[in-house]
mmCIF file of C-alpha atoms in Angstrom:
data_model
loop_
_atom_site.group_PDB
_atom_site.id
_atom_site.type_symbol
_atom_site.label_atom_id
_atom_site.label_comp_id
_atom_site.label_asym_id
_atom_site.label_seq_id
_atom_site.Cartn_x
_atom_site.Cartn_y
_atom_site.Cartn_z
ATOM 1 C CA MET A 82 -18.832 11.900 -23.446
ATOM 2 C CA ASP A 83 -21.059 14.766 -24.079
ATOM 3 C CA ALA A 84 -19.625 18.044 -25.639
ATOM 4 C CA TYR A 85 -18.671 19.940 -22.731
ATOM 5 C CA GLU A 86 -16.415 16.662 -21.273
ATOM 6 C CA ARG A 87 -15.093 16.592 -24.645
ATOM 7 C CA ILE A 88 -14.221 20.383 -24.456
ATOM 8 C CA ALA A 89 -12.890 20.096 -20.712
ATOM 9 C CA LEU A 90 -10.986 17.227 -21.856
ATOM 10 C CA ARG A 91 -9.327 19.254 -24.647
ATOM 11 C CA LYS A 92 -8.592 22.587 -22.057
ATOM 12 C CA ALA A 93 -6.831 19.974 -19.907
ATOM 13 C CA ALA A 94 -4.704 18.815 -22.642
ATOM 14 C CA ALA A 95 -3.883 22.298 -23.474
ATOM 15 C CA TRP A 96 -3.008 23.164 -20.520
ATOM 16 C CA ALA A 97 -0.884 19.812 -20.112
ATOM 17 C CA ALA A 98 1.049 20.598 -23.060
ATOM 18 C CA VAL A 99 1.743 24.355 -22.255
ATOM 19 C CA ALA A 100 3.076 22.886 -18.723
ATOM 20 C CA GLY A 101 5.157 20.492 -20.080
ATOM 21 C CA VAL A 102 7.055 22.740 -22.477
ATOM 22 C CA CYS A 103 7.518 25.111 -19.558
ATOM 23 C CA HIS A 104 8.974 22.174 -17.364
ATOM 24 C CA PHE A 105 11.021 21.161 -20.122
ATOM 25 C CA VAL A 106 12.347 24.743 -21.408
ATOM 26 C CA ALA A 107 12.711 25.881 -17.709
ATOM 27 C CA PRO A 108 16.117 24.175 -16.705
ATOM 28 C CA LEU A 109 17.802 25.551 -19.971
ATOM 29 C CA PHE A 110 17.619 29.357 -18.007
ATOM 30 C CA ALA A 111 18.727 27.139 -14.650
ATOM 31 C CA PRO A 112 18.509 29.703 -11.709
ATOM 32 C CA GLY A 113 21.649 31.380 -11.820
ATOM 33 C CA PHE A 114 21.705 32.661 -15.268
ATOM 34 C CA TYR A 115 18.057 33.703 -16.006
ATOM 35 C CA PRO A 116 16.324 33.230 -12.687
ATOM 36 C CA SER A 117 13.359 35.533 -13.457
ATOM 37 C CA TRP A 118 12.780 33.211 -16.551
ATOM 38 C CA TYR A 119 13.354 30.321 -14.779
ATOM 39 C CA PHE A 120 11.070 30.849 -12.073
ATOM 40 C CA ALA A 121 8.495 32.450 -14.512
ATOM 41 C CA LEU A 122 8.300 29.393 -16.289
ATOM 42 C CA GLY A 123 8.400 27.307 -13.212
ATOM 43 C CA ALA A 124 5.415 29.236 -11.888
ATOM 44 C CA VAL A 125 3.602 28.895 -15.342
ATOM 45 C CA GLY A 126 4.340 25.092 -15.571
ATOM 46 C CA TYR A 127 3.807 24.030 -11.795
ATOM 47 C CA GLY A 128 0.341 26.503 -11.883
ATOM 48 C CA LEU A 129 -1.433 24.818 -15.190
ATOM 49 C CA LEU A 130 -0.842 21.211 -13.572
ATOM 50 C CA LEU A 131 -3.792 22.181 -11.462
ATOM 51 C CA PRO A 132 -6.587 22.224 -13.986
ATOM 52 C CA VAL A 133 -4.559 18.859 -15.309
ATOM 53 C CA ILE A 134 -5.028 17.553 -11.867
ATOM 54 C CA ALA A 135 -8.786 18.212 -11.658
ATOM 55 C CA SER A 136 -9.743 16.536 -15.065
ATOM 56 C CA LEU A 137 -7.432 13.323 -13.977
ATOM 57 C CA HIS A 138 -9.655 13.420 -10.787
ATOM 58 C CA VAL A 139 -12.853 13.393 -12.349
ATOM 59 C CA ARG A 140 -11.981 10.553 -14.974
ATOM 60 C CA HIS A 141 -10.049 8.517 -11.498
ATOM 61 C CA GLU A 142 -13.110 9.311 -9.216
ATOM 62 C CA PRO A 143 -15.598 6.539 -10.620
ATOM 63 C CA LEU A 144 -13.192 4.009 -10.781
ATOM 64 C CA ARG A 145 -10.900 4.282 -7.470
ATOM 65 C CA ARG A 146 -12.359 6.872 -4.823
ATOM 66 C CA SER A 147 -9.700 6.698 -2.691
ATOM 67 C CA GLY A 148 -6.875 6.743 -5.508
ATOM 68 C CA ALA A 149 -8.491 9.637 -7.231
ATOM 69 C CA VAL A 150 -8.218 11.513 -3.461
ATOM 70 C CA LEU A 151 -4.976 10.675 -2.945
ATOM 71 C CA ALA A 152 -3.922 11.702 -6.545
ATOM 72 C CA THR A 153 -5.313 14.938 -6.008
ATOM 73 C CA ILE A 154 -3.915 15.587 -2.963
ATOM 74 C CA ALA A 155 -0.650 14.644 -4.174
ATOM 75 C CA GLY A 156 -0.591 16.277 -7.503
ATOM 76 C CA ALA A 157 -1.497 19.693 -5.192
ATOM 77 C CA SER A 158 1.163 18.769 -3.484
ATOM 78 C CA VAL A 159 3.442 18.592 -6.393
ATOM 79 C CA VAL A 160 2.209 21.980 -7.199
ATOM 80 C CA THR A 161 2.988 23.482 -3.906
ATOM 81 C CA LEU A 162 6.413 22.188 -3.331
ATOM 82 C CA GLY A 163 7.781 22.145 -6.506
ATOM 83 C CA LEU A 164 7.131 25.948 -6.565
ATOM 84 C CA GLY A 165 9.070 26.131 -3.465
ATOM 85 C CA ALA A 166 11.634 23.638 -4.482
ATOM 86 C CA ALA A 167 12.124 25.959 -7.250
ATOM 87 C CA ALA A 168 13.205 28.674 -4.967
ATOM 88 C CA ASN A 169 14.780 26.758 -2.114
ATOM 89 C CA ILE A 170 16.528 23.675 -2.821
ATOM 90 C CA ASP A 171 16.049 22.068 0.913
ATOM 91 C CA LEU A 172 12.823 21.281 -0.360
ATOM 92 C CA ILE A 173 13.884 19.267 -3.415
ATOM 93 C CA PRO A 174 14.058 15.826 -1.585
ATOM 94 C CA ALA A 175 10.135 16.424 -0.347
ATOM 95 C CA ALA A 176 9.157 17.659 -3.948
ATOM 96 C CA LEU A 177 10.477 14.392 -5.217
ATOM 97 C CA PHE A 178 8.609 12.128 -2.536
ATOM 98 C CA VAL A 179 5.681 13.788 -3.391
ATOM 99 C CA ARG A 180 5.787 13.758 -6.732
ATOM 100 C CA GLY A 181 6.624 10.283 -6.509
ATOM 101 C CA ILE A 182 3.742 9.485 -4.679
ATOM 102 C CA TRP A 183 1.728 11.477 -7.025
ATOM 103 C CA TRP A 184 3.107 9.263 -10.053
ATOM 104 C CA TRP A 185 2.843 5.873 -8.177
ATOM 105 C CA THR A 186 -0.841 6.523 -6.970
ATOM 106 C CA ILE A 187 -1.832 7.388 -10.937
ATOM 107 C CA GLY A 188 0.672 5.031 -12.537
ATOM 108 C CA LYS A 189 -0.819 2.141 -10.592
ATOM 109 C CA MET A 190 -4.399 3.290 -11.411
ATOM 110 C CA TRP A 191 -4.056 3.643 -14.881
ATOM 111 C CA VAL A 192 -2.096 0.064 -15.069
ATOM 112 C CA GLU A 193 -4.849 -1.361 -13.175
ATOM 113 C CA THR A 194 -7.846 0.278 -14.769
ATOM 114 C CA GLY A 195 -6.696 1.261 -18.161
ATOM 115 C CA VAL A 196 -8.101 4.790 -17.985
ATOM 116 C CA LEU A 197 -4.916 6.012 -19.393
ATOM 117 C CA PRO A 198 -2.660 3.391 -21.299
ATOM 118 C CA ARG A 199 -1.628 0.720 -19.398
ATOM 119 C CA ALA A 200 2.112 1.048 -20.624
ATOM 120 C CA PHE A 201 1.814 4.825 -19.829
ATOM 121 C CA GLY A 202 0.696 3.754 -16.317
ATOM 122 C CA TRP A 203 4.117 1.301 -16.205
ATOM 123 C CA LEU A 204 6.206 4.162 -17.193
ATOM 124 C CA THR A 205 4.694 6.594 -14.522
ATOM 125 C CA ALA A 206 5.219 4.153 -11.736
ATOM 126 C CA ALA A 207 8.898 3.849 -12.985
ATOM 127 C CA LEU A 208 9.135 7.371 -12.802
ATOM 128 C CA ALA A 209 8.017 7.194 -8.864
ATOM 129 C CA ILE A 210 10.415 4.481 -8.322
ATOM 130 C CA VAL A 211 13.116 6.902 -9.631
ATOM 131 C CA CYS A 212 12.031 9.445 -7.105
ATOM 132 C CA PHE A 213 11.567 7.366 -4.376
ATOM 133 C CA ALA A 214 15.492 6.440 -5.167
ATOM 134 C CA LEU A 215 17.242 9.542 -5.054
ATOM 135 C CA VAL A 216 15.049 10.798 -2.021
ATOM 136 C CA ALA A 217 16.549 7.545 -0.573
ATOM 137 C CA ALA A 218 19.919 8.301 -2.022
ATOM 138 C CA TYR A 219 19.835 11.835 -0.684
ATOM 139 C CA ALA A 220 18.785 10.639 2.951
ATOM 140 C CA LEU A 221 21.318 7.776 2.924
ATOM 141 C CA THR A 222 24.466 10.005 1.950
ATOM 142 C CA GLY A 223 23.161 13.485 1.492
ATOM 143 C CA ILE A 224 24.347 13.804 -1.841
ATOM 144 C CA PRO A 225 22.989 17.326 -3.393
ATOM 145 C CA MET A 226 19.465 17.163 -4.614
ATOM 146 C CA SER A 227 19.937 20.277 -7.555
ATOM 147 C CA PRO A 228 21.730 18.515 -9.981
ATOM 148 C CA PRO A 229 19.002 15.685 -10.598
ATOM 149 C CA ASP A 230 16.164 18.174 -10.314
ATOM 150 C CA LEU A 231 17.186 19.848 -13.410
ATOM 151 C CA PRO A 232 16.295 16.419 -15.615
ATOM 152 C CA LEU A 233 13.886 15.668 -13.362
ATOM 153 C CA ARG A 234 12.079 18.418 -14.434
ATOM 154 C CA MET A 235 12.868 18.296 -18.033
ATOM 155 C CA ILE A 236 11.333 14.730 -17.591
ATOM 156 C CA LEU A 237 8.294 16.073 -15.982
ATOM 157 C CA GLY A 238 7.789 18.239 -18.785
ATOM 158 C CA VAL A 239 8.172 15.938 -21.503
ATOM 159 C CA TRP A 240 5.480 13.308 -19.474
ATOM 160 C CA LEU A 241 2.926 16.255 -19.438
ATOM 161 C CA ILE A 242 3.500 16.762 -23.237
ATOM 162 C CA VAL A 243 2.636 12.704 -23.761
ATOM 163 C CA LEU A 244 -0.112 12.702 -21.119
ATOM 164 C CA ALA A 245 -1.398 15.614 -23.275
ATOM 165 C CA GLY A 246 -1.390 13.696 -26.338
ATOM 166 C CA PHE A 247 -3.349 10.903 -24.395
ATOM 167 C CA LEU A 248 -6.053 13.304 -23.341
ATOM 168 C CA TRP A 249 -6.671 14.828 -26.628
ATOM 169 C CA ARG A 250 -6.768 11.622 -28.377
ATOM 170 C CA ASP A 251 -9.358 10.941 -25.372
ATOM 171 C CA ALA A 252 -11.469 13.849 -25.980
ATOM 172 C CA ARG A 253 -11.945 12.901 -29.734
#
């Protein structure tokens, strides 16, 4: 890895950490109490996923081209639908579904290739299954999706902070 790649990976780690903190903190403001803070933190948190997704694409592409493309498309969809779901609760099932696709794709890739720790890949794939199960529960029962959305945003935040640590470590 050359110096440029190390710098890019450290930047991705920093953006992942900032995005993670935003996702973890945003639900504390809840949309009904401090909506401007909630939406601003959500915008920053989802927006800063884009450079992280791009860095992951570069790492995935030499190993699994189709998986890298799917992960990048799904990750960009997480950003778009996540921002929309923050403003419109009707989009939460779609946002959770594409997050599940993203997490399943990258988790499976990490388990199979070791591009990131396999244990983190298993955890990521398990989180994808949780997302799919919540969408299925919504489809079968019509349960409201806003209560599980806030803790899942906090889990996304913690997941991003852990990812930042792995990216920073790999940049050394």
